[in-house]
mmCIF file of C-alpha atoms in Angstrom:
data_model
loop_
_atom_site.group_PDB
_atom_site.id
_atom_site.type_symbol
_atom_site.label_atom_id
_atom_site.label_comp_id
_atom_site.label_asym_id
_atom_site.label_seq_id
_atom_site.Cartn_x
_atom_site.Cartn_y
_atom_site.Cartn_z
ATOM 1 C CA MET A 1 0.000 0.000 0.000
ATOM 2 C CA THR A 2 1.438 3.395 -1.009
ATOM 3 C CA LEU A 3 1.558 6.519 1.146
ATOM 4 C CA VAL A 4 -1.275 8.066 -0.895
ATOM 5 C CA GLU A 5 -3.333 4.893 -1.076
ATOM 6 C CA ALA A 6 -3.486 4.430 2.720
ATOM 7 C CA PRO A 7 -5.122 7.822 3.470
ATOM 8 C CA LEU A 8 -7.606 7.394 0.605
ATOM 9 C CA GLY A 9 -8.915 4.150 2.094
ATOM 10 C CA GLU A 10 -9.329 5.820 5.477
ATOM 11 C CA VAL A 11 -11.337 8.773 4.136
ATOM 12 C CA GLY A 12 -15.078 8.518 4.629
ATOM 13 C CA VAL A 13 -15.972 8.964 0.975
ATOM 14 C CA PHE A 14 -13.761 6.088 -0.179
ATOM 15 C CA ALA A 15 -14.061 3.837 2.895
ATOM 16 C CA GLY A 16 -14.857 0.301 1.811
ATOM 17 C CA MET A 17 -13.619 0.794 -1.741
ATOM 18 C CA HIS A 18 -12.070 -2.261 -3.384
ATOM 19 C CA PRO A 19 -8.306 -2.297 -2.570
ATOM 20 C CA ASP A 20 -7.322 -2.680 -6.240
ATOM 21 C CA HIS A 21 -9.356 0.418 -7.060
ATOM 22 C CA LEU A 22 -7.736 2.378 -4.220
ATOM 23 C CA ALA A 23 -4.363 1.474 -5.744
ATOM 24 C CA LEU A 24 -5.492 2.794 -9.142
ATOM 25 C CA LEU A 25 -6.750 6.027 -7.540
ATOM 26 C CA ALA A 26 -3.433 6.425 -5.763
ATOM 27 C CA GLY A 27 -1.671 6.181 -9.128
ATOM 28 C CA CYS A 28 -3.352 9.473 -10.118
ATOM 29 C CA ALA A 29 -2.849 11.161 -6.743
ATOM 30 C CA ARG A 30 -0.401 13.354 -4.895
ATOM 31 C CA HIS A 31 -0.367 15.058 -1.512
ATOM 32 C CA ALA A 32 -1.351 18.746 -1.357
ATOM 33 C CA ILE A 33 -1.173 21.345 1.415
ATOM 34 C CA PHE A 34 -3.065 24.635 1.532
ATOM 35 C CA HIS A 35 -2.683 27.429 4.067
ATOM 36 C CA PRO A 36 -5.566 29.542 5.391
ATOM 37 C CA GLY A 37 -6.861 31.765 2.583
ATOM 38 C CA ASP A 38 -5.328 29.680 -0.228
ATOM 39 C CA VAL A 39 -7.659 28.972 -3.154
ATOM 40 C CA LEU A 40 -8.042 25.308 -4.097
ATOM 41 C CA LEU A 41 -10.545 25.965 -6.899
ATOM 42 C CA ARG A 42 -11.667 29.090 -8.755
ATOM 43 C CA GLU A 43 -14.975 29.266 -10.612
ATOM 44 C CA GLY A 44 -14.472 29.252 -14.382
ATOM 45 C CA ASP A 45 -10.992 27.710 -14.275
ATOM 46 C CA PRO A 46 -10.320 24.343 -15.909
ATOM 47 C CA ALA A 47 -11.542 21.462 -13.735
ATOM 48 C CA ASP A 48 -8.716 19.001 -13.445
ATOM 49 C CA THR A 49 -8.471 17.896 -9.808
ATOM 50 C CA LEU A 50 -10.549 16.113 -7.186
ATOM 51 C CA TYR A 51 -9.386 17.075 -3.686
ATOM 52 C CA VAL A 52 -9.962 14.599 -0.875
ATOM 53 C CA ILE A 53 -9.734 16.580 2.366
ATOM 54 C CA ARG A 54 -7.766 14.680 5.009
ATOM 55 C CA HIS A 55 -7.327 17.513 7.524
ATOM 56 C CA GLY A 56 -8.662 21.048 7.830
ATOM 57 C CA THR A 57 -11.656 23.019 6.626
ATOM 58 C CA VAL A 58 -12.581 24.306 3.161
ATOM 59 C CA ALA A 59 -15.266 26.870 2.261
ATOM 60 C CA ILE A 60 -17.164 26.283 -0.970
ATOM 61 C CA GLU A 61 -18.293 29.651 -2.308
ATOM 62 C CA THR A 62 -20.091 31.168 -5.278
ATOM 63 C CA PHE A 63 -20.136 34.693 -6.624
ATOM 64 C CA VAL A 64 -23.440 36.568 -6.346
ATOM 65 C CA GLN A 65 -23.495 39.810 -8.352
ATOM 66 C CA THR A 66 -24.968 41.943 -5.554
ATOM 67 C CA ARG A 67 -23.058 40.330 -2.676
ATOM 68 C CA GLY A 68 -19.704 39.076 -3.880
ATOM 69 C CA LEU A 69 -18.475 35.673 -2.717
ATOM 70 C CA VAL A 70 -21.139 33.857 -0.728
ATOM 71 C CA PRO A 71 -20.363 30.692 1.259
ATOM 72 C CA ILE A 72 -22.372 27.684 0.122
ATOM 73 C CA GLU A 73 -20.962 25.057 2.432
ATOM 74 C CA THR A 74 -18.011 24.337 4.676
ATOM 75 C CA VAL A 75 -16.457 20.879 4.444
ATOM 76 C CA GLY A 76 -13.793 19.115 6.433
ATOM 77 C CA ALA A 77 -11.856 15.905 6.715
ATOM 78 C CA GLY A 78 -13.375 12.961 4.891
ATOM 79 C CA ASN A 79 -15.057 15.120 2.273
ATOM 80 C CA VAL A 80 -14.213 16.033 -1.311
ATOM 81 C CA VAL A 81 -14.218 19.182 -3.447
ATOM 82 C CA GLY A 82 -13.872 19.572 -7.189
ATOM 83 C CA TRP A 83 -15.765 16.959 -9.196
ATOM 84 C CA SER A 84 -16.321 19.102 -12.312
ATOM 85 C CA TRP A 85 -13.493 17.101 -13.953
ATOM 86 C CA LEU A 86 -16.174 14.446 -14.501
ATOM 87 C CA PHE A 87 -18.319 16.521 -16.852
ATOM 88 C CA PRO A 88 -17.473 18.346 -20.090
ATOM 89 C CA PRO A 89 -16.549 21.123 -20.620
ATOM 90 C CA TYR A 90 -14.462 20.447 -17.475
ATOM 91 C CA ARG A 91 -14.854 23.906 -15.910
ATOM 92 C CA LEU A 92 -15.211 24.726 -12.225
ATOM 93 C CA HIS A 93 -18.591 25.984 -11.029
ATOM 94 C CA PHE A 94 -17.619 27.124 -7.515
ATOM 95 C CA ASP A 95 -14.664 28.498 -5.603
ATOM 96 C CA ALA A 96 -13.069 26.533 -2.783
ATOM 97 C CA ARG A 97 -10.856 28.253 -0.202
ATOM 98 C CA ALA A 98 -8.896 26.890 2.755
ATOM 99 C CA LEU A 99 -10.200 28.218 6.075
ATOM 100 C CA SER A 100 -7.457 26.489 8.045
ATOM 101 C CA LEU A 101 -4.372 24.461 7.236
ATOM 102 C CA VAL A 102 -5.635 21.834 4.785
ATOM 103 C CA ARG A 103 -3.947 18.555 3.987
ATOM 104 C CA ALA A 104 -5.528 16.893 0.981
ATOM 105 C CA THR A 105 -4.998 14.221 -1.600
ATOM 106 C CA ALA A 106 -5.151 15.769 -5.071
ATOM 107 C CA ILE A 107 -6.364 13.299 -7.708
ATOM 108 C CA ASP A 108 -5.705 14.196 -11.349
ATOM 109 C CA GLY A 109 -9.054 14.201 -13.172
ATOM 110 C CA ALA A 110 -7.681 13.463 -16.673
ATOM 111 C CA CYS A 111 -5.688 10.539 -15.293
ATOM 112 C CA LEU A 112 -8.780 9.223 -13.544
ATOM 113 C CA ARG A 113 -10.986 9.579 -16.633
ATOM 114 C CA GLU A 114 -8.405 7.594 -18.611
ATOM 115 C CA LYS A 115 -8.389 4.860 -15.963
ATOM 116 C CA PHE A 116 -12.207 4.794 -16.028
ATOM 117 C CA SER A 117 -12.150 4.191 -19.791
ATOM 118 C CA GLN A 118 -9.687 1.326 -19.315
ATOM 119 C CA ASP A 119 -11.492 -0.151 -16.305
ATOM 120 C CA PRO A 120 -15.247 0.586 -16.178
ATOM 121 C CA ALA A 121 -15.516 -1.257 -12.851
ATOM 122 C CA LEU A 122 -13.161 1.333 -11.356
ATOM 123 C CA GLY A 123 -15.365 4.121 -12.715
ATOM 124 C CA TYR A 124 -18.453 2.501 -11.251
ATOM 125 C CA ASP A 125 -16.766 2.003 -7.868
ATOM 126 C CA VAL A 126 -15.498 5.601 -7.654
ATOM 127 C CA LEU A 127 -18.781 7.110 -8.843
ATOM 128 C CA SER A 128 -20.771 4.923 -6.459
ATOM 129 C CA HIS A 129 -18.724 6.342 -3.605
ATOM 130 C CA LEU A 130 -18.966 9.929 -4.871
ATOM 131 C CA ALA A 131 -22.698 9.809 -5.650
ATOM 132 C CA GLN A 132 -23.816 10.140 -2.039
ATOM 133 C CA VAL A 133 -21.548 13.123 -1.509
ATOM 134 C CA LEU A 134 -22.841 14.733 -4.704
ATOM 135 C CA ILE A 135 -26.454 14.348 -3.599
ATOM 136 C CA GLU A 136 -25.753 15.749 -0.134
ATOM 137 C CA ARG A 137 -23.759 18.670 -1.545
ATOM 138 C CA LEU A 138 -26.394 19.543 -4.125
ATOM 139 C CA GLN A 139 -29.087 19.535 -1.456
ATOM 140 C CA ALA A 140 -27.000 21.752 0.847
ATOM 141 C CA THR A 141 -26.254 24.122 -2.042
ATOM 142 C CA ARG A 142 -29.901 24.356 -2.978
ATOM 143 C CA LEU A 143 -30.928 25.162 0.596
ATOM 144 C CA ARG A 144 -28.156 27.724 0.995
ATOM 145 C CA LEU A 145 -29.018 29.444 -2.287
ATOM 146 C CA LEU A 146 -32.688 29.577 -1.293
ATOM 147 C CA ASP A 147 -31.607 31.319 1.897
ATOM 148 C CA VAL A 148 -29.256 33.700 0.053
ATOM 149 C CA TYR A 149 -31.859 34.826 -2.460
ATOM 150 C CA ALA A 150 -34.684 34.914 0.096
ATOM 151 C CA ASN A 151 -32.610 37.041 2.499
ATOM 152 C CA PRO A 152 -30.289 39.160 0.333
ATOM 153 C CA GLY A 153 -29.043 41.223 3.288
ATOM 154 C CA GLN A 154 -27.748 38.204 5.218
ATOM 155 C CA GLY A 155 -24.674 36.103 4.577
#
């Protein structure tokens, strides 16, 4: 088991993933560190990385014309940010900013897409694990946006 592979298997989102698939994920991964205020993702930029948060807190934000950057959700260890690499045109739809020291595993999206095409079972396994996070995040985003637009003076 590699140094990257071990933390991936311990992270909530990938817990229980087939060990061979964890090894393939690790082949596309590297360690990343972000300091408070560092930007992990910027809306509109190319989407090329899935970040698996191992330590720290990340704010997911969106720009609202009348209010500037508005927080959508705050995520911590065991969560992921940046899955736009899955969907053409591979552009980011939100910002993500470190609120504290963040240790993450950065998984190269193009590398992962290539591995999915070579091994559809890997793609199914990864997407099965990400699907629950996607649903939860979309629901949280929807609720937050309802609050933002219903109460434009609040943050």
